[in-house]
PDB file of C-alpha atoms in Angstrom:
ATOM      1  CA  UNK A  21       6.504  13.756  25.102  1.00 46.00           C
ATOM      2  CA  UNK A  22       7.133  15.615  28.230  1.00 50.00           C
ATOM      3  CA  UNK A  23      10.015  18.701  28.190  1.00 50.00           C
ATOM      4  CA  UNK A  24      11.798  15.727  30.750  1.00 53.00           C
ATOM      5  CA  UNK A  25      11.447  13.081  28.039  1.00 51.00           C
ATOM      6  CA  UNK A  26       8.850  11.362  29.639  1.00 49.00           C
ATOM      7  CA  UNK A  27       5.477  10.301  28.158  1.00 49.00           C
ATOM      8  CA  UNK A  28       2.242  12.256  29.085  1.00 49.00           C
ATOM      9  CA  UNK A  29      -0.044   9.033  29.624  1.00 50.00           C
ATOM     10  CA  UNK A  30      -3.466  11.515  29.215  1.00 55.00           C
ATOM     11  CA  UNK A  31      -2.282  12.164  24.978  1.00 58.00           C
ATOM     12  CA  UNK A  32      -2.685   9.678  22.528  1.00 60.00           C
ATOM     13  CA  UNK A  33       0.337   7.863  21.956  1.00 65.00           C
ATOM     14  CA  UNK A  34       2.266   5.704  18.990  1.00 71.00           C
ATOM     15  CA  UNK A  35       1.241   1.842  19.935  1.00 79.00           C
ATOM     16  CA  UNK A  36       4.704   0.945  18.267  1.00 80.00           C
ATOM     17  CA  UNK A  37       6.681   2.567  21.008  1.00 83.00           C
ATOM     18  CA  UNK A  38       5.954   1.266  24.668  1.00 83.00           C
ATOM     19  CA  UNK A  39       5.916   3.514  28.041  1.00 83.00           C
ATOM     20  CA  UNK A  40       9.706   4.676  27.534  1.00 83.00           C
ATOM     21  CA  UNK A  41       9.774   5.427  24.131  1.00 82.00           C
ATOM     22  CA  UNK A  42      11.378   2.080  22.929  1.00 86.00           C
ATOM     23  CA  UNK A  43      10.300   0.546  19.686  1.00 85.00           C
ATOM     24  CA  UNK A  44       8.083  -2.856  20.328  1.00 85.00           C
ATOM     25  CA  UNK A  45       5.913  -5.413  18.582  1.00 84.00           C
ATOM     26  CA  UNK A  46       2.045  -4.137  19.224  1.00 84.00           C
ATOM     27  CA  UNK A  47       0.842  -7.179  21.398  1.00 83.00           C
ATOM     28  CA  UNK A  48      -2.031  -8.649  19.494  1.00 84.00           C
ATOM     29  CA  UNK A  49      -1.727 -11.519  21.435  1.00 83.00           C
ATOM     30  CA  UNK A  50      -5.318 -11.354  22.842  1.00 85.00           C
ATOM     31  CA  UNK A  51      -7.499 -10.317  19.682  1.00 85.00           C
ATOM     32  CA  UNK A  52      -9.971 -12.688  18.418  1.00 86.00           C
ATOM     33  CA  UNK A  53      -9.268 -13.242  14.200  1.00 89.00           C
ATOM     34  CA  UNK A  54     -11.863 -11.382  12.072  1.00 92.00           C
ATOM     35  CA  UNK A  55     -12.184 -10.578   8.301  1.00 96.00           C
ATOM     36  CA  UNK A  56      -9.914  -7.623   7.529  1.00 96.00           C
ATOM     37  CA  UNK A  57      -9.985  -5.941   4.119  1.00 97.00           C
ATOM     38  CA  UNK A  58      -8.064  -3.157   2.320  1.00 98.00           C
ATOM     39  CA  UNK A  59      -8.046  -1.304  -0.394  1.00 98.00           C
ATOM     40  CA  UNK A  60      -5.357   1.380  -1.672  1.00 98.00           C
ATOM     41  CA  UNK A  61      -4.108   3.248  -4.973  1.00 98.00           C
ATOM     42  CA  UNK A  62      -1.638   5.333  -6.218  1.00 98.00           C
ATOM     43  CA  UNK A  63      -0.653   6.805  -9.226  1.00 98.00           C
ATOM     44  CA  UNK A  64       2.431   6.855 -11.768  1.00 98.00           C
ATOM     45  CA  UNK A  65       2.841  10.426 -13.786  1.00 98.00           C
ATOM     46  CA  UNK A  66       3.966   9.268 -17.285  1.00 96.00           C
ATOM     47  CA  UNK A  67       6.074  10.924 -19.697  1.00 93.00           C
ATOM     48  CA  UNK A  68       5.394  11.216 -23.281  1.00 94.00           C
ATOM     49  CA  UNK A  69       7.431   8.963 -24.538  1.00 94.00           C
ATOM     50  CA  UNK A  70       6.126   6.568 -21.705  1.00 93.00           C
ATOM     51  CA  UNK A  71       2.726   6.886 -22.786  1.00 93.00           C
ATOM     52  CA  UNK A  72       3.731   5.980 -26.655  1.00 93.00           C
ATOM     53  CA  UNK A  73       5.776   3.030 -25.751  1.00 90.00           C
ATOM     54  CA  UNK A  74       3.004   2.172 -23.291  1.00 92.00           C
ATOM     55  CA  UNK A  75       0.608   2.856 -26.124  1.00 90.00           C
ATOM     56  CA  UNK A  76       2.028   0.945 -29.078  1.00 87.00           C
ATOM     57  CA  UNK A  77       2.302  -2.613 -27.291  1.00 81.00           C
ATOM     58  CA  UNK A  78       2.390  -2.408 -23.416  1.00 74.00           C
ATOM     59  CA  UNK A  79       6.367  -3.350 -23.693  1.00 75.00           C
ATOM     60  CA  UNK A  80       9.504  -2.136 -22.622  1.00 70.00           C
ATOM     61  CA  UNK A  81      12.968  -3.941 -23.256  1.00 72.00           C
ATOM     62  CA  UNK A  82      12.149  -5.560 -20.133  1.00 74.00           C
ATOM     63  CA  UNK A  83       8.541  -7.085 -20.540  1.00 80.00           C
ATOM     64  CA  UNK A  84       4.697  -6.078 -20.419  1.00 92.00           C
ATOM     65  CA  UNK A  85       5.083  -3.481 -17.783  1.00 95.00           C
ATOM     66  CA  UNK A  86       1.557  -3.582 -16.226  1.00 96.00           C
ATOM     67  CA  UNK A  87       1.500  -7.416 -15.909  1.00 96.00           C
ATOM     68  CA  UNK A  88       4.903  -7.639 -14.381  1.00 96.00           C
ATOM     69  CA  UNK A  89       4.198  -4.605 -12.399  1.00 97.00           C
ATOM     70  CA  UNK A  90       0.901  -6.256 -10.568  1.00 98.00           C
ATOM     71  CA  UNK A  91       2.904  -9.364 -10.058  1.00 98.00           C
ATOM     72  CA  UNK A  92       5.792  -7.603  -7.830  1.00 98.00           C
ATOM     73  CA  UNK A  93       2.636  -5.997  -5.818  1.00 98.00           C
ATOM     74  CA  UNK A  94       1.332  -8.895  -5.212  1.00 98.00           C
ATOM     75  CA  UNK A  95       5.163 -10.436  -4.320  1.00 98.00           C
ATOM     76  CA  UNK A  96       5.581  -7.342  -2.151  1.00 98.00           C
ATOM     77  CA  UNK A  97       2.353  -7.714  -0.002  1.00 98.00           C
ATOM     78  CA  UNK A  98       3.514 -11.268   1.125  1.00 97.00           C
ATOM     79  CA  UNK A  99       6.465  -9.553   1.691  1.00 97.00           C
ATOM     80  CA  UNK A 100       5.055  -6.643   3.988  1.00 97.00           C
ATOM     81  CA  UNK A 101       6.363  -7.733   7.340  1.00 95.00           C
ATOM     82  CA  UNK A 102       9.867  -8.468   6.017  1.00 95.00           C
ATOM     83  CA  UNK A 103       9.732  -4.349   4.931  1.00 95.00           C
ATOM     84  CA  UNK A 104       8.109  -2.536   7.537  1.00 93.00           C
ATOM     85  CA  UNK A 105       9.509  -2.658  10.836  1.00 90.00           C
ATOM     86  CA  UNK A 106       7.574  -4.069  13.889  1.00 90.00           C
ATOM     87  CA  UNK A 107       5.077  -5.213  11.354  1.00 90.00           C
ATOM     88  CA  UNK A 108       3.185  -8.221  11.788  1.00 92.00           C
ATOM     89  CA  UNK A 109       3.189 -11.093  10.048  1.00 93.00           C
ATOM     90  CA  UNK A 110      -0.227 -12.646   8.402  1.00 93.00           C
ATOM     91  CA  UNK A 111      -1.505 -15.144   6.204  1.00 94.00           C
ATOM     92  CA  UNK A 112      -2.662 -13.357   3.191  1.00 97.00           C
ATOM     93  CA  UNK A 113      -6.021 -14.826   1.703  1.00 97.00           C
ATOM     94  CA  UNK A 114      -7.025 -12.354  -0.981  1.00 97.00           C
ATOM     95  CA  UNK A 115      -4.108  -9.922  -2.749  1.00 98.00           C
ATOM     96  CA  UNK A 116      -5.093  -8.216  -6.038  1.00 98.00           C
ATOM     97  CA  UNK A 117      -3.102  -5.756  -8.171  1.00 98.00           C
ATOM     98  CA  UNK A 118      -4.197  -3.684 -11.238  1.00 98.00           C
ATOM     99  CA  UNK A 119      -2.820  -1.591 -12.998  1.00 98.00           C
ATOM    100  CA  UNK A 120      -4.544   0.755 -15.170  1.00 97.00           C
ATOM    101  CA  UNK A 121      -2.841   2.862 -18.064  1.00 96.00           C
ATOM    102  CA  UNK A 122      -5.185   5.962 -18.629  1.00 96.00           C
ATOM    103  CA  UNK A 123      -3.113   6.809 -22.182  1.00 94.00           C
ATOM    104  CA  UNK A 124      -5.480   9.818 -22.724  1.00 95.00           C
ATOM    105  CA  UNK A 125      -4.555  11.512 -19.149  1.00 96.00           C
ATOM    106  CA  UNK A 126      -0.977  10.256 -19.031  1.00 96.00           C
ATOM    107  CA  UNK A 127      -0.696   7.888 -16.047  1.00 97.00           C
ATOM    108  CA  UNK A 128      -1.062   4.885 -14.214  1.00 98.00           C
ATOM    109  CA  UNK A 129      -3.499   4.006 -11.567  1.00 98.00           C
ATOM    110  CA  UNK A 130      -2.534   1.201  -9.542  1.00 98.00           C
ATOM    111  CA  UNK A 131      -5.055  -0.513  -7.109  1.00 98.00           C
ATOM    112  CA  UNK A 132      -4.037  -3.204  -4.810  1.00 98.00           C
ATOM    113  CA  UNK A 133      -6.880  -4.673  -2.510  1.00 98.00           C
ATOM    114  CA  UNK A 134      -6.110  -7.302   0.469  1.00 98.00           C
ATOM    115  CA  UNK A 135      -8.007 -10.021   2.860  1.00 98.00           C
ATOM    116  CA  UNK A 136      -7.311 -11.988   5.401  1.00 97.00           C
ATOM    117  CA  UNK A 137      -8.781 -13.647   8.618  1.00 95.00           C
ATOM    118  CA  UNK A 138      -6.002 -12.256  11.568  1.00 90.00           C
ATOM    119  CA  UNK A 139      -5.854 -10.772  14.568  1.00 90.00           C
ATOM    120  CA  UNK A 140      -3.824  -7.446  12.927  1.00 90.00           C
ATOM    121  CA  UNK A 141      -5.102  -5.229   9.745  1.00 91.00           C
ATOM    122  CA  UNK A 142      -3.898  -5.320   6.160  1.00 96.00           C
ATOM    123  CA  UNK A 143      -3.284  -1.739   5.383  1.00 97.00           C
ATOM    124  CA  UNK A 144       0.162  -2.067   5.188  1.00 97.00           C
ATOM    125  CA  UNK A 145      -0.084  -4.516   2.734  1.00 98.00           C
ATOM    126  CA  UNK A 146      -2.187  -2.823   0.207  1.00 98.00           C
ATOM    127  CA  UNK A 147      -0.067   0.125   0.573  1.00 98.00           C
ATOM    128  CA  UNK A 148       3.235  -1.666   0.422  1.00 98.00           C
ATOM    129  CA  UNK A 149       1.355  -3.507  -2.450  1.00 98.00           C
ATOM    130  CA  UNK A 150       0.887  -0.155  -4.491  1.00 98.00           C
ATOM    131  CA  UNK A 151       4.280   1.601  -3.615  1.00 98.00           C
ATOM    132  CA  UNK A 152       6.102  -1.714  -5.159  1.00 98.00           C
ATOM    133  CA  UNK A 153       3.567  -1.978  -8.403  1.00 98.00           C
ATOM    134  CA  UNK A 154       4.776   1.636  -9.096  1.00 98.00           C
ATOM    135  CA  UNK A 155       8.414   1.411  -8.192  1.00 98.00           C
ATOM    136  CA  UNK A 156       8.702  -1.468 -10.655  1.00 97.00           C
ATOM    137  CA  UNK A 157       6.525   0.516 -13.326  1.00 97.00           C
ATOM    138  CA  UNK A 158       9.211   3.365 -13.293  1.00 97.00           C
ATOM    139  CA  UNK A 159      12.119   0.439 -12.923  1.00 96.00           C
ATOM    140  CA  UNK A 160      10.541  -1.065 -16.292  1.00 94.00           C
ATOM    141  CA  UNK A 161       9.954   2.239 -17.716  1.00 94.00           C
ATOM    142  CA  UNK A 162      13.309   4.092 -16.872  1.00 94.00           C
ATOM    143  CA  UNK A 163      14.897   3.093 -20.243  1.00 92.00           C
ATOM    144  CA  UNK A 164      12.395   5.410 -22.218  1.00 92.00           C
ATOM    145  CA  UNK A 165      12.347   8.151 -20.317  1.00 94.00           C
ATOM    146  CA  UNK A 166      13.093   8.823 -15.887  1.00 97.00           C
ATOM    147  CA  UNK A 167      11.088  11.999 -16.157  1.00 96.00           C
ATOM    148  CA  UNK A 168       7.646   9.861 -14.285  1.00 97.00           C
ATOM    149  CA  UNK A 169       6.035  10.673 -10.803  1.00 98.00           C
ATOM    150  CA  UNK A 170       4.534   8.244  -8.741  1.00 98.00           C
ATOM    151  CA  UNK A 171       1.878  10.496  -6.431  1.00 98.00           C
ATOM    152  CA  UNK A 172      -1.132   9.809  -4.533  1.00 97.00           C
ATOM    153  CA  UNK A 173      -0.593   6.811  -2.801  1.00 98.00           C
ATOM    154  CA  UNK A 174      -3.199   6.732   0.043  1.00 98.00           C
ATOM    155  CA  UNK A 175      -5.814   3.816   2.044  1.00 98.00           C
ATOM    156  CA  UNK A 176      -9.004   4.071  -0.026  1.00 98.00           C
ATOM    157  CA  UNK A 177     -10.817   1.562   2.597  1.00 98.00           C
ATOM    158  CA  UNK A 178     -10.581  -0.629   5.170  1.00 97.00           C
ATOM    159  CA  UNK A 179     -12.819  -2.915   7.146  1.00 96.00           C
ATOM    160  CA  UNK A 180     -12.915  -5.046  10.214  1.00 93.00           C
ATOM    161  CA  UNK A 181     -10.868  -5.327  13.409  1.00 88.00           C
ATOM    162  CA  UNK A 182     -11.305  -2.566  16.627  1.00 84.00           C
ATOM    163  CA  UNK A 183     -11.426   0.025  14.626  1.00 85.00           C
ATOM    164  CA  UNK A 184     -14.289  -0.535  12.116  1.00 90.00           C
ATOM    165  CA  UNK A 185     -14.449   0.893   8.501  1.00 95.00           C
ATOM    166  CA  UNK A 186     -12.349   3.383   7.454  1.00 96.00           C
ATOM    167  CA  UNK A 187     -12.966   5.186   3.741  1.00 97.00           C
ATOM    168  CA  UNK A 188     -11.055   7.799   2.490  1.00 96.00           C
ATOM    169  CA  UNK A 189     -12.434  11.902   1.951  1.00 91.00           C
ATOM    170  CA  UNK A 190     -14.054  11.736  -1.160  1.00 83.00           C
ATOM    171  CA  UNK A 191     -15.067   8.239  -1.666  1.00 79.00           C
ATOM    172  CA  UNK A 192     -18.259   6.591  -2.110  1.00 68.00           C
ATOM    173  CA  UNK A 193     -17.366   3.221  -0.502  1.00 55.00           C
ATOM    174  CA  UNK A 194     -17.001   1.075  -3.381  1.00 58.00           C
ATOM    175  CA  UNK A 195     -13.286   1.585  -2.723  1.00 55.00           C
ATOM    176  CA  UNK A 196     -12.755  -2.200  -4.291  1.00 52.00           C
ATOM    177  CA  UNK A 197     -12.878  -1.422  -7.880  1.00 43.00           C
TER     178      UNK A 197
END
């Protein structure tokens, strides 16, 4: 932006705000459908006492926390445009959640991956997908202990659309697994 408020039209600019700065729908109006993919993760920091209760049976008081945890992901990336302002909506064909407890290094890793056949990406999906597998980890897990992190959450991959790939500094590609 300009020192007069305006919009410099020779800078990249944010395709969520049109030529006066006002929020707006990204018109994807003319974009033929292709296969989009995407993959993210993130990571929940456990406590101790976490990591025994996690360790004995998978339990809390409120259920087995990983299973629960990768069905509000999955809930949450149908639920992506209902979140995420000026978000668009798409039919979801693929939407997979795990969650990983690593007892020996004390965390989580949770790994959402998404597909569909649109005219828009699905990055905000798998991302949304991961930030509500770990929210409801540390919701499940609050009773033994609130001392967890959740850190690292971050687009591994994606594919298709304008844009082509995308893989994230310091993988190898096989951002699926």
């Amino acid at each position: 932006m300009t020192n007069d408020g305006s919009f410099r039209q020779d800078q990249p600019s944010f395709s969520h705000l049109d030529d006066e700065g006002r929020p707006r729908m990204v018109d994807v109006s003319w974009k033929p459908e292709t296969l989009r993919t995407a993959s993210a993760e993130g990571w929940i920091i456990l406590d101790r006492a976490v990591c025994e209760q996690l360790a004995a049976d998978g339990y809390s008081k409120k259920g087995d926390v990983l299973k629960i945890a990768e069905t509000a992901g999955i809930m949450a990336v149908k639920k992506t445009p209902e979140l995420i302002p000026l978000c668009h909506g798409i039919r979801i064909e693929r939407a997979e959640v795990q969650c990983l407890f690593m007892e020996e290094r004390g965390r989580i890793r949770i790994t959402c991956t998404v597909a569909a056949r649109d005219v828009t990406g699905v990055e905000m999906e798998a991302l949304t997908g991961v930030s509500v597998a770990a929210l409801t980890v540390y919701d499940m897990c609050k009773g033994v202990s609130k001392n967890m992190v959740i850190e690292g959450i971050r687009l591994l991959k994606k594919t298709g659309g304008k844009s082509g790939t995308y893989i994230a500094e310091g993988m190898d590609g096989n951002a699926d697994s």
